[in-house]
Short mmCIF file of C-alpha atoms and ligand atoms in Angstrom, two decimals:
data_model
loop_
_atom_site.label_atom_id
_atom_site.label_comp_id
_atom_site.label_asym_id
_atom_site.label_seq_id
_atom_site.Cartn_x
_atom_site.Cartn_y
_atom_site.Cartn_z
CA MET A 1 79.26 84.43 92.36
CA ALA A 2 82.88 84.56 94.51
CA LYS A 3 82.07 84.52 98.05
CA TYR A 4 83.97 86.64 99.87
CA ILE A 5 85.83 86.76 103.39
CA PHE A 6 86.94 89.84 104.40
CA ILE A 7 89.88 89.24 107.17
CA THR A 8 90.34 93.01 109.38
CA GLY A 9 93.24 93.34 111.98
CA GLY A 10 92.77 94.88 115.57
CA VAL A 11 94.68 95.83 118.63
CA VAL A 12 97.83 95.83 117.44
CA SER A 13 98.96 96.01 114.16
CA SER A 14 101.69 92.50 112.11
CA LEU A 15 99.24 90.50 113.65
CA GLY A 16 99.91 88.11 110.43
CA LYS A 17 96.81 89.16 109.19
CA GLY A 18 98.21 88.20 105.41
CA VAL A 19 99.54 84.95 107.03
CA ALA A 20 96.32 84.12 108.27
CA ALA A 21 94.61 85.02 105.61
CA ALA A 22 96.34 82.63 103.59
CA GLY A 23 96.15 79.51 106.23
CA CYS A 24 92.39 79.89 105.33
CA GLY A 25 92.20 79.70 102.29
CA ALA A 26 95.41 76.72 102.27
CA LEU A 27 91.59 74.94 104.22
CA LEU A 28 89.58 75.97 101.62
CA GLN A 29 91.81 74.27 98.77
CA SER A 30 92.32 71.56 101.03
CA ARG A 31 89.08 70.85 100.56
CA GLY A 32 89.25 71.35 96.14
CA TYR A 33 87.75 75.21 96.01
CA THR A 34 89.33 77.74 94.78
CA VAL A 35 90.89 80.66 95.91
CA HIS A 36 91.87 84.37 95.05
CA ALA A 37 93.44 86.52 97.03
CA ARG A 38 93.60 90.68 97.25
CA LYS A 39 94.66 92.89 99.37
CA PHE A 40 93.56 96.58 100.20
CA ASP A 41 96.28 99.46 102.24
CA PRO A 42 94.62 102.32 102.81
CA TYR A 43 97.69 104.32 103.46
CA LEU A 44 98.04 106.78 101.05
CA ASN A 45 100.95 105.90 98.67
CA ILE A 46 99.93 105.04 95.25
CA ASP A 47 101.42 101.68 94.91
CA PRO A 48 104.02 100.50 97.30
CA GLY A 49 106.91 100.34 94.69
CA THR A 50 108.07 103.28 96.13
CA MET A 51 108.13 103.43 99.41
CA SER A 52 111.72 102.12 101.57
CA PRO A 53 112.55 98.87 101.51
CA PHE A 54 113.86 100.03 104.91
CA GLN A 55 109.80 100.06 106.36
CA HIS A 56 108.84 97.30 103.62
CA GLY A 57 111.48 94.96 103.60
CA GLU A 58 111.37 93.22 99.71
CA VAL A 59 109.87 94.75 97.20
CA TYR A 60 107.58 91.59 95.62
CA VAL A 61 106.51 92.00 91.86
CA THR A 62 104.11 90.26 89.91
CA ASN A 63 103.36 88.10 86.54
CA ASP A 64 102.49 92.05 85.79
CA GLY A 65 105.03 93.48 86.52
CA TYR A 66 103.10 95.37 89.34
CA GLU A 67 105.78 96.41 92.41
CA THR A 68 104.08 95.29 95.81
CA ASP A 69 105.07 95.47 99.01
CA LEU A 70 105.41 91.29 100.59
CA ASP A 71 102.20 90.41 101.65
CA LEU A 72 101.01 89.52 97.89
CA GLY A 73 103.84 86.95 98.05
CA TYR A 74 101.99 84.97 101.24
CA TYR A 75 99.53 84.52 99.07
CA GLU A 76 101.12 82.95 95.86
CA ARG A 77 102.95 80.80 97.63
CA PHE A 78 100.80 79.32 100.25
CA LEU A 79 97.49 79.36 97.21
CA GLY A 80 99.64 78.73 94.40
CA ALA A 81 97.22 82.09 93.12
CA LYS A 82 98.45 84.55 90.57
CA LEU A 83 98.52 88.17 91.80
CA SER A 84 98.01 91.13 89.50
CA ARG A 85 97.96 94.76 89.94
CA ASN A 86 94.20 94.70 91.03
CA ASP A 87 95.10 92.29 93.82
CA SER A 88 97.16 95.43 95.78
CA VAL A 89 95.38 98.15 96.17
CA SER A 90 95.55 101.40 97.71
CA GLY A 91 93.66 104.18 99.80
CA GLY A 92 96.44 105.90 97.61
CA ARG A 93 95.40 104.71 94.38
CA ILE A 94 91.37 104.48 95.25
CA TYR A 95 91.96 108.46 95.42
CA TRP A 96 93.72 108.76 92.69
CA ASP A 97 91.45 107.00 90.28
CA VAL A 98 88.24 109.01 91.66
CA LEU A 99 90.23 112.63 91.71
CA ASN A 100 91.34 111.74 87.83
CA ALA A 101 87.41 110.68 87.36
CA GLU A 102 87.01 114.36 88.44
CA ARG A 103 89.00 115.81 86.94
CA ARG A 104 87.45 114.13 83.52
CA GLY A 105 84.38 115.44 84.05
CA ASP A 106 82.86 111.48 84.74
CA TYR A 107 80.67 112.83 87.60
CA LEU A 108 78.45 114.95 85.84
CA GLY A 109 79.65 118.00 87.75
CA GLY A 110 78.53 116.58 91.38
CA THR A 111 79.29 116.48 94.05
CA VAL A 112 81.82 113.62 94.88
CA GLN A 113 81.97 112.69 98.47
CA MET A 114 83.77 109.58 101.16
CA ILE A 115 79.83 108.03 100.57
CA PRO A 116 79.03 107.03 97.20
CA HIS A 117 82.26 107.63 95.28
CA VAL A 118 85.40 106.01 97.11
CA SER A 119 83.22 102.76 98.55
CA ASN A 120 81.70 102.03 95.08
CA LYS A 121 85.43 102.63 93.22
CA ILE A 122 86.72 100.93 96.62
CA LYS A 123 83.64 98.10 96.02
CA GLU A 124 84.53 98.24 92.27
CA TYR A 125 88.29 96.69 92.87
CA ILE A 126 86.67 94.56 95.86
CA SER A 127 84.25 92.70 92.85
CA ALA A 128 86.76 92.66 89.93
CA PRO A 129 85.63 89.34 88.78
CA SER A 130 88.36 86.58 90.08
CA ASP A 131 86.81 83.18 88.83
CA THR A 132 87.62 81.47 91.95
CA ASP A 133 85.17 80.09 94.57
CA PHE A 134 86.11 82.09 96.78
CA VAL A 135 88.17 85.78 97.05
CA VAL A 136 89.82 86.34 99.92
CA CYS A 137 90.41 90.13 100.61
CA GLU A 138 92.78 91.37 103.49
CA ILE A 139 92.39 94.63 104.51
CA GLY A 140 95.77 96.56 105.72
CA GLY A 141 96.08 98.53 109.25
CA THR A 142 94.38 98.61 112.35
CA VAL A 143 91.11 98.99 112.81
CA GLY A 144 90.61 102.63 114.46
CA ASP A 145 92.99 103.95 111.90
CA ILE A 146 92.06 106.91 110.34
CA GLU A 147 92.47 105.29 106.79
CA GLY A 148 90.53 102.35 107.17
CA LYS A 149 87.66 103.61 107.80
CA ILE A 150 86.41 104.47 104.02
CA PHE A 151 87.32 100.40 103.66
CA LEU A 152 85.58 98.94 106.50
CA GLU A 153 82.37 100.92 105.23
CA SER A 154 82.93 99.65 102.00
CA ILE A 155 83.05 95.93 103.04
CA ARG A 156 80.04 96.51 105.71
CA GLN A 157 78.40 98.14 102.11
CA PHE A 158 79.67 95.57 99.91
CA ALA A 159 78.35 93.00 102.52
CA ASN A 160 74.77 94.55 101.79
CA ASP A 161 74.92 94.63 98.37
CA VAL A 162 75.92 90.59 97.85
CA GLY A 163 73.95 89.00 100.64
CA ARG A 164 75.23 89.12 104.35
CA ARG A 165 76.01 84.82 103.37
CA ASN A 166 78.82 85.10 100.56
CA VAL A 167 80.30 87.66 103.29
CA MET A 168 82.45 86.32 106.19
CA PHE A 169 84.49 89.07 108.58
CA ILE A 170 86.49 87.36 109.97
CA HIS A 171 89.04 89.81 112.79
CA LEU A 172 92.39 89.36 113.83
CA THR A 173 92.58 90.58 117.65
CA LEU A 174 95.48 90.01 120.43
CA ALA A 175 95.16 88.88 124.24
CA PRO A 176 98.35 90.10 125.62
CA TYR A 177 99.98 87.36 128.77
CA LEU A 178 100.56 88.59 131.65
CA GLU A 179 103.71 87.47 133.58
CA LYS A 180 103.47 88.86 137.46
CA SER A 181 99.02 87.26 137.45
CA GLY A 182 99.08 84.87 134.58
CA GLU A 183 96.35 85.27 132.52
CA LEU A 184 95.49 85.60 128.86
CA LYS A 185 93.69 89.33 128.98
CA THR A 186 90.80 89.98 126.42
CA LYS A 187 89.61 92.99 126.81
CA PRO A 188 91.46 94.39 124.01
CA THR A 189 89.94 92.37 121.72
CA GLN A 190 86.80 92.78 123.32
CA MET A 191 87.42 96.73 122.34
CA SER A 192 88.85 95.63 118.89
CA VAL A 193 85.26 93.71 118.32
CA ARG A 194 82.25 96.78 119.74
CA GLN A 195 85.36 98.98 117.45
CA LEU A 196 84.36 97.08 114.36
CA LEU A 197 80.76 96.82 115.46
CA GLU A 198 80.87 100.75 115.66
CA ASN A 199 81.36 100.38 111.81
CA GLY A 200 78.40 97.30 111.74
CA ILE A 201 80.93 94.88 111.51
CA GLN A 202 79.95 92.15 113.14
CA SER A 203 82.87 89.98 112.54
CA ASP A 204 81.81 85.66 112.10
CA MET A 205 84.66 84.32 113.86
CA LEU A 206 87.96 85.25 116.05
CA ILE A 207 91.53 84.72 115.54
CA VAL A 208 92.86 85.35 118.83
CA ARG A 209 96.66 85.98 118.13
CA THR A 210 98.11 84.05 121.77
CA PRO A 211 101.70 82.76 123.47
CA ARG A 212 99.10 79.39 124.03
CA MET A 213 95.71 78.32 123.83
CA LEU A 214 92.88 79.73 124.43
CA THR A 215 91.29 77.70 127.45
CA ALA A 216 87.67 76.93 127.09
CA ASP A 217 86.43 79.58 129.53
CA GLU A 218 88.72 82.09 127.51
CA ARG A 219 86.54 81.36 124.28
CA SER A 220 83.30 81.80 125.43
CA LYS A 221 83.23 84.82 128.12
CA ILE A 222 84.98 85.99 124.79
CA GLY A 223 81.82 84.49 122.18
CA MET A 224 80.38 86.09 124.68
CA PHE A 225 81.07 90.09 124.25
CA CYS A 226 81.67 90.26 120.77
CA ASN A 227 78.61 87.69 119.54
CA LEU A 228 80.17 85.11 118.88
CA PRO A 229 78.94 80.96 119.53
CA ALA A 230 82.98 80.56 121.81
CA LYS A 231 83.66 77.51 118.48
CA SER A 232 84.39 80.52 116.63
CA VAL A 233 86.91 81.80 118.33
CA ILE A 234 89.97 80.84 117.81
CA SER A 235 93.73 80.23 119.25
CA GLY A 236 96.61 81.98 116.58
CA ILE A 237 99.18 80.05 118.64
CA ASP A 238 102.45 81.82 117.70
CA VAL A 239 104.57 79.28 116.12
CA ASP A 240 107.58 79.02 114.30
CA ASN A 241 106.99 78.26 111.01
CA ILE A 242 104.52 79.93 108.63
CA TYR A 243 103.41 76.42 107.65
CA LYS A 244 102.28 75.10 110.77
CA ILE A 245 99.53 77.42 110.65
CA PRO A 246 96.89 75.27 107.69
CA LEU A 247 97.81 73.10 110.83
CA ALA A 248 96.59 74.88 114.27
CA TYR A 249 93.16 76.69 112.16
CA GLU A 250 92.54 72.31 111.00
CA ALA A 251 93.05 71.24 114.61
CA GLN A 252 90.48 73.83 115.44
CA HIS A 253 88.34 73.26 113.14
CA VAL A 254 88.16 76.29 111.48
CA PHE A 255 87.11 75.22 108.12
CA ASP A 256 83.83 73.93 108.99
CA ILE A 257 83.44 77.26 110.79
CA ILE A 258 83.73 79.03 107.32
CA ALA A 259 81.47 76.29 105.16
CA ASP A 260 79.15 76.87 108.65
CA HIS A 261 78.73 79.56 108.03
CA PHE A 262 78.22 79.82 104.77
CA GLY A 263 75.99 76.86 104.71
CA LEU A 264 78.53 74.80 102.46
CA PRO A 265 79.60 71.54 103.41
CA ASN A 266 81.68 70.15 106.49
CA ALA A 267 83.84 68.52 104.38
CA ARG A 268 87.12 66.77 105.24
CA GLY A 269 90.14 68.44 103.20
CA ASP A 270 94.13 66.78 102.65
CA MET A 271 96.17 68.65 104.02
CA SER A 272 99.47 66.28 103.37
CA ARG A 273 101.28 69.39 101.54
CA PHE A 274 101.36 70.75 105.59
CA GLU A 275 101.42 67.88 107.42
CA ARG A 276 104.80 66.92 104.89
CA ILE A 277 106.15 70.47 105.44
CA GLU A 278 105.94 69.97 109.55
CA LYS A 279 106.82 66.06 109.23
CA TYR A 280 110.53 67.93 107.09
CA LEU A 281 110.83 70.56 109.67
CA GLY A 282 111.03 67.82 112.89
CA ASP A 283 113.37 65.53 110.93
CA ASP A 284 116.77 64.95 111.68
CA ILE A 285 118.68 65.27 108.11
CA PRO A 286 121.44 66.80 106.83
CA SER A 287 122.11 69.88 106.91
CA VAL A 288 123.51 72.02 104.08
CA THR A 289 124.84 75.88 104.55
CA ILE A 290 124.58 78.50 102.10
CA GLY A 291 126.10 81.65 101.21
CA VAL A 292 123.93 84.34 100.45
CA VAL A 293 126.75 87.57 100.23
CA GLY A 294 124.31 90.44 99.89
CA LYS A 295 124.07 94.13 101.52
CA TYR A 296 120.48 94.46 103.23
CA PHE A 297 120.63 91.79 106.53
CA ASP A 298 120.06 94.75 108.70
CA VAL A 299 116.28 95.29 106.92
CA PRO A 300 114.02 92.16 108.21
CA ASP A 301 112.15 90.93 104.85
CA ALA A 302 114.92 92.40 102.78
CA TYR A 303 115.53 88.98 101.48
CA LYS A 304 111.91 87.62 102.13
CA SER A 305 111.71 85.14 99.14
CA LEU A 306 115.07 84.20 98.47
CA ASN A 307 115.05 82.93 102.07
CA GLU A 308 111.72 80.92 101.55
CA ALA A 309 112.71 79.41 98.13
CA LEU A 310 115.90 78.43 100.03
CA PHE A 311 113.63 76.60 102.44
CA HIS A 312 110.95 75.71 99.60
CA ALA A 313 114.76 73.56 97.46
CA GLY A 314 115.55 72.35 101.02
CA ILE A 315 112.25 70.72 101.46
CA GLN A 316 112.88 68.89 98.14
CA ASN A 317 115.94 67.79 99.01
CA ASN A 318 115.23 66.76 102.09
CA VAL A 319 117.81 68.79 103.12
CA HIS A 320 117.80 71.67 106.15
CA VAL A 321 119.15 74.78 104.57
CA LYS A 322 121.05 77.53 106.76
CA LEU A 323 122.03 80.62 105.64
CA LYS A 324 125.16 82.02 106.43
CA LYS A 325 125.03 86.46 105.81
CA ILE A 326 128.43 87.42 104.19
CA SER A 327 127.71 91.42 104.14
CA ALA A 328 129.34 91.95 100.60
CA GLU A 329 131.03 95.59 101.87
CA ASN A 330 133.56 93.63 103.79
CA PHE A 331 134.22 90.50 101.88
CA THR A 332 136.15 87.80 102.04
CA ASN A 333 137.54 84.34 101.12
CA GLU A 334 137.70 83.12 104.57
CA ASP A 335 133.82 84.13 104.50
CA CYS A 336 133.54 81.84 101.65
CA ALA A 337 135.47 78.52 103.42
CA ASP A 338 133.07 76.40 105.34
CA VAL A 339 129.94 77.69 102.81
CA ASP A 340 128.29 74.57 100.53
CA GLY A 341 126.81 76.70 98.49
CA ILE A 342 127.39 80.59 97.79
CA LEU A 343 123.98 82.61 96.27
CA VAL A 344 124.45 85.99 95.07
CA PRO A 345 121.66 87.89 95.40
CA GLY A 346 119.58 90.79 93.89
CA GLY A 347 120.72 94.34 94.70
CA PHE A 348 120.51 98.18 93.63
CA GLY A 349 123.78 100.52 93.43
CA ALA A 350 128.09 100.57 93.85
CA ARG A 351 128.44 99.79 97.33
CA GLY A 352 129.36 96.26 97.74
CA VAL A 353 129.88 94.91 94.50
CA GLU A 354 133.32 94.92 94.34
CA GLY A 355 132.41 92.08 96.88
CA LYS A 356 129.49 90.33 94.84
CA ILE A 357 132.37 90.11 91.76
CA ALA A 358 135.05 88.12 94.24
CA ALA A 359 132.05 85.91 96.27
CA ALA A 360 131.45 85.40 92.31
CA GLY A 361 135.53 84.55 91.25
CA TYR A 362 135.79 82.42 94.74
CA ALA A 363 132.92 80.25 92.78
CA ARG A 364 133.89 80.29 89.99
CA ILE A 365 138.30 79.08 90.84
CA ASN A 366 137.03 77.06 93.78
CA LYS A 367 134.45 75.04 91.55
CA VAL A 368 131.49 75.76 94.59
CA PRO A 369 128.26 75.79 93.34
CA TYR A 370 127.20 79.15 92.91
CA MET A 371 123.66 80.17 91.34
CA GLY A 372 123.34 83.83 90.84
CA ILE A 373 120.41 86.49 90.87
CA CYS A 374 119.97 89.42 88.57
CA LEU A 375 122.88 91.24 89.86
CA GLY A 376 124.57 88.04 90.90
CA MET A 377 123.90 87.20 87.19
CA GLN A 378 126.05 90.45 85.95
CA VAL A 379 128.93 89.70 89.15
CA ALA A 380 129.30 86.83 87.56
CA VAL A 381 129.97 87.80 83.88
CA ILE A 382 131.72 91.03 85.61
CA ASP A 383 134.49 88.35 87.00
CA PHE A 384 134.73 86.29 84.20
CA ALA A 385 135.28 89.36 81.65
CA ARG A 386 137.72 90.63 84.40
CA ASN A 387 139.85 87.60 85.37
CA VAL A 388 138.96 85.37 82.39
CA LEU A 389 139.26 87.48 79.15
CA GLY A 390 141.72 90.02 81.05
CA ILE A 391 139.31 92.83 80.16
CA ALA A 392 140.83 95.10 82.68
CA ASP A 393 138.01 97.29 84.20
CA ALA A 394 135.32 95.40 82.51
CA ASP A 395 131.39 96.81 84.40
CA SER A 396 128.23 97.17 84.37
CA SER A 397 127.75 101.03 84.26
CA GLU A 398 125.51 101.09 86.33
CA PHE A 399 129.05 101.58 88.58
CA ASN A 400 130.96 103.13 86.73
CA LYS A 401 130.59 105.50 83.79
CA LYS A 402 133.72 105.07 82.83
CA CYS A 403 134.50 100.79 82.26
CA THR A 404 133.95 98.63 78.77
CA PRO A 405 130.60 97.88 80.07
CA VAL A 406 129.44 94.38 79.83
CA ILE A 407 126.78 95.28 81.59
CA GLY A 408 124.84 97.84 80.51
CA ILE A 409 121.98 99.97 79.46
CA MET A 410 120.31 97.76 76.12
CA SER A 411 118.17 101.63 75.15
CA ASP A 412 116.30 100.00 72.06
CA HIS A 413 114.80 96.81 73.80
CA ASP A 414 111.62 96.97 74.10
CA SER A 415 111.80 100.67 75.54
CA GLU A 416 107.61 101.01 75.76
CA ASN A 417 106.99 97.68 78.15
CA MET A 418 110.09 98.78 80.53
CA GLY A 419 107.78 100.50 83.28
CA GLY A 420 109.69 103.31 83.76
CA THR A 421 112.74 101.80 83.73
CA LEU A 422 113.01 98.93 85.25
CA ARG A 423 112.64 96.27 83.23
CA LEU A 424 109.59 94.48 85.29
CA GLY A 425 107.44 91.57 85.41
CA ALA A 426 107.69 88.19 83.94
CA TYR A 427 109.20 87.80 80.58
CA PRO A 428 109.88 85.55 79.06
CA CYS A 429 112.71 83.49 78.35
CA VAL A 430 114.10 80.26 75.38
CA ILE A 431 116.73 78.19 76.79
CA THR A 432 119.22 76.38 74.75
CA ALA A 433 118.60 72.69 74.31
CA GLY A 434 121.75 70.15 76.27
CA SER A 435 122.91 73.02 78.53
CA ARG A 436 122.55 73.44 83.03
CA ALA A 437 119.81 75.21 82.36
CA HIS A 438 118.09 73.38 79.67
CA GLU A 439 118.20 70.33 82.54
CA ILE A 440 117.84 71.92 85.11
CA TYR A 441 113.54 73.73 84.07
CA GLY A 442 113.18 70.43 81.48
CA THR A 443 111.95 72.30 79.09
CA GLU A 444 113.07 75.27 76.16
CA ASN A 445 110.46 78.12 76.95
CA ILE A 446 110.11 79.49 81.05
CA SER A 447 109.01 82.99 81.93
CA GLU A 448 110.09 84.51 85.24
CA ARG A 449 109.94 87.87 86.62
CA HIS A 450 112.40 91.27 86.14
CA ARG A 451 113.10 93.54 88.16
CA HIS A 452 115.92 95.31 87.12
CA ARG A 453 117.54 98.33 84.76
CA TYR A 454 120.92 96.58 83.23
CA GLU A 455 121.35 93.99 80.72
CA MET A 456 124.46 91.97 80.05
CA ASP A 457 125.89 93.12 76.22
CA ILE A 458 124.63 90.08 74.28
CA SER A 459 127.28 90.91 71.65
CA LEU A 460 130.03 89.22 73.97
CA GLU A 461 128.75 86.38 73.41
CA GLN A 462 130.95 84.27 71.40
CA LYS A 463 134.42 86.00 73.67
CA PHE A 464 132.34 84.60 76.65
CA ALA A 465 131.45 81.33 74.95
CA ASP A 466 134.70 80.44 73.76
CA ALA A 467 136.21 80.90 76.80
CA GLY A 468 133.87 78.85 79.26
CA MET A 469 131.19 81.30 80.00
CA ILE A 470 127.86 80.47 77.92
CA ILE A 471 124.26 82.67 77.43
CA SER A 472 122.33 79.23 78.55
CA GLY A 473 119.37 81.33 78.26
CA ARG A 474 117.80 84.19 76.39
CA SER A 475 115.32 86.51 75.17
CA PRO A 476 112.75 85.02 71.90
CA ASP A 477 113.69 87.85 70.63
CA GLY A 478 117.40 87.00 70.71
CA LYS A 479 118.66 90.41 71.96
CA LEU A 480 118.87 90.19 75.92
CA PRO A 481 121.11 86.72 78.30
CA GLU A 482 118.56 85.86 80.70
CA ILE A 483 120.66 82.64 81.45
CA VAL A 484 124.26 82.73 82.18
CA GLU A 485 126.33 79.33 83.37
CA LEU A 486 130.11 78.20 83.19
CA ARG A 487 130.54 74.53 81.32
CA ASP A 488 133.60 73.04 83.61
CA HIS A 489 132.17 73.61 86.83
CA PRO A 490 129.27 71.78 88.81
CA PHE A 491 127.22 73.83 89.16
CA PHE A 492 126.81 77.60 88.36
CA VAL A 493 124.18 79.13 87.39
CA ALA A 494 122.72 82.44 87.30
CA GLY A 495 119.89 84.72 85.52
CA GLN A 496 118.62 88.09 85.01
CA PHE A 497 115.78 87.13 86.32
CA HIS A 498 114.48 86.48 90.37
CA PRO A 499 113.66 82.86 90.53
CA GLU A 500 112.63 83.69 94.52
CA PHE A 501 109.16 85.35 92.84
CA GLN A 502 108.09 82.01 91.70
CA SER A 503 109.24 79.56 94.21
CA SER A 504 106.25 77.46 96.13
CA PRO A 505 106.28 75.25 99.89
CA TYR A 506 104.81 73.12 97.27
CA THR A 507 106.94 72.05 94.40
CA GLY A 508 109.94 74.79 95.45
CA HIS A 509 111.47 76.16 92.55
CA PRO A 510 113.67 74.66 89.61
CA MET A 511 117.07 76.83 89.72
CA PHE A 512 116.63 76.49 93.65
CA ASN A 513 116.43 72.91 93.65
CA ALA A 514 119.06 72.31 91.11
CA PHE A 515 121.33 74.63 93.09
CA ILE A 516 120.33 72.66 96.74
CA ALA A 517 121.17 69.60 94.99
CA ALA A 518 124.07 70.42 93.68
CA ALA A 519 124.83 72.25 97.30
CA VAL A 520 124.47 68.44 98.99
CA LYS A 521 126.29 66.82 97.05
CA HIS A 522 129.71 69.50 97.09
CA LYS A 523 129.28 68.80 100.39
CA HIS A 524 130.46 65.23 100.44
N1 LIG B 1 120.85 96.71 89.56
C1 LIG B 1 120.86 95.73 88.91
C2 LIG B 1 119.45 96.26 87.75
O1 LIG B 1 119.34 96.95 87.40
C3 LIG B 1 119.67 94.84 89.07
C4 LIG B 1 118.70 94.69 89.60
C5 LIG B 1 118.62 93.73 90.42
O2 LIG B 1 119.43 92.54 90.97
N2 LIG B 1 117.26 93.26 90.52
O3 LIG B 1 120.01 95.69 86.10
#
């Protein structure tokens, strides 16, 4: 049976529970244990797909096409875990399941109650089979939230069901620093731990977010108030890069605390994959500048996975990657004068699209490395149709109903699998042998994640190819273009999918790695 680590948060929200949970998982992995992750969000939305990116940052997409919030991305990146719709569960979904069961008569006319019906449903999701040694479960929100109560109750029961030895509770809190008195205050942490105790949960380890390391005195004081040995009170020190967190935990022997709790042998871990990143961050090495032509720059984390993927590719190429945010809405060629590569990311709606088309055209003509993601592929196709093939009104039917739609809705394709109207999740793609894409991926069969509605019209393939833009990846049935590239260009590759969702800090992603390599070449 898997062992469970529950991560809760107290005092304030946004303490970084997801990263803390992933960091603990990484320590376990470094000792050879396998780790899965799950996230429970007490809010009432049924899934995060409908939530505004202005509140939540990017919509992350799993292989099975579930639209989740970006925390799931941390788990996949840090742990290499492949998560699915059952690993991102909201309060709304739990109630929806329970109420639908009630309507179907599954409860045989019994009174439906928070306990046991809702709590049992939560426990069902927690304990879904996982074939890993550990399942790390993050409970979203902050202790004390009304929506969260039933989740705390459920994890309390769960620990009782499977045995306290098989469950560890880690609580993340904050110790504010008072500038005037020069003190770190521990009271909010004490209060938060007490609030958990009111729900029957004794924390087994505390990670206290602080601007500096806790002193030995502070740790024993917190431990004394919170029923914990001082060694189980960890400083969750602020770091400038999240990949330093596992090393910060390692230095404080977090693995040993976890191992002691579960009765596992203490062991040294192989932390080299994080040490490598730490070293890279401190290295005085050259940099390249990538112009990202987008329109969601005001939303924090709107391009979270994209930024990560560029960072990962920098590690692989041993260069620092600087981002230049270029607003698509008032794009001019001068914006690209000082960049080593141009990237047009995904996007929806007509606003800013002409700027993105212009950016793709600039990269094509000036032989600047270009990478297009989803909409970034569509604009490259539109530019090529207009300015090389001379189809003056070429466009996507998303933006102009009366255009010549080189991008449009291919309604006969697989529509029953398209989750409403978007094509979502992982789809296979077959790469043409001998193409640039083939060189990049090193294989002819790949799988990448999608989140879009429109597709390039494949009937135009020959016309495009004759003029120099080839379709080098397509759906196995041959109907949907998945990758386009320019034949006579140092690097111009665009995919209808979102490769950033599969980039790993340890290996990067083939397309991003190749793009950054091309940018390095361009710079010289
Ligand atoms: N808006 C485009 C579509 O729906 C592209 C979507 C995207 O970039 N994710 O096809």
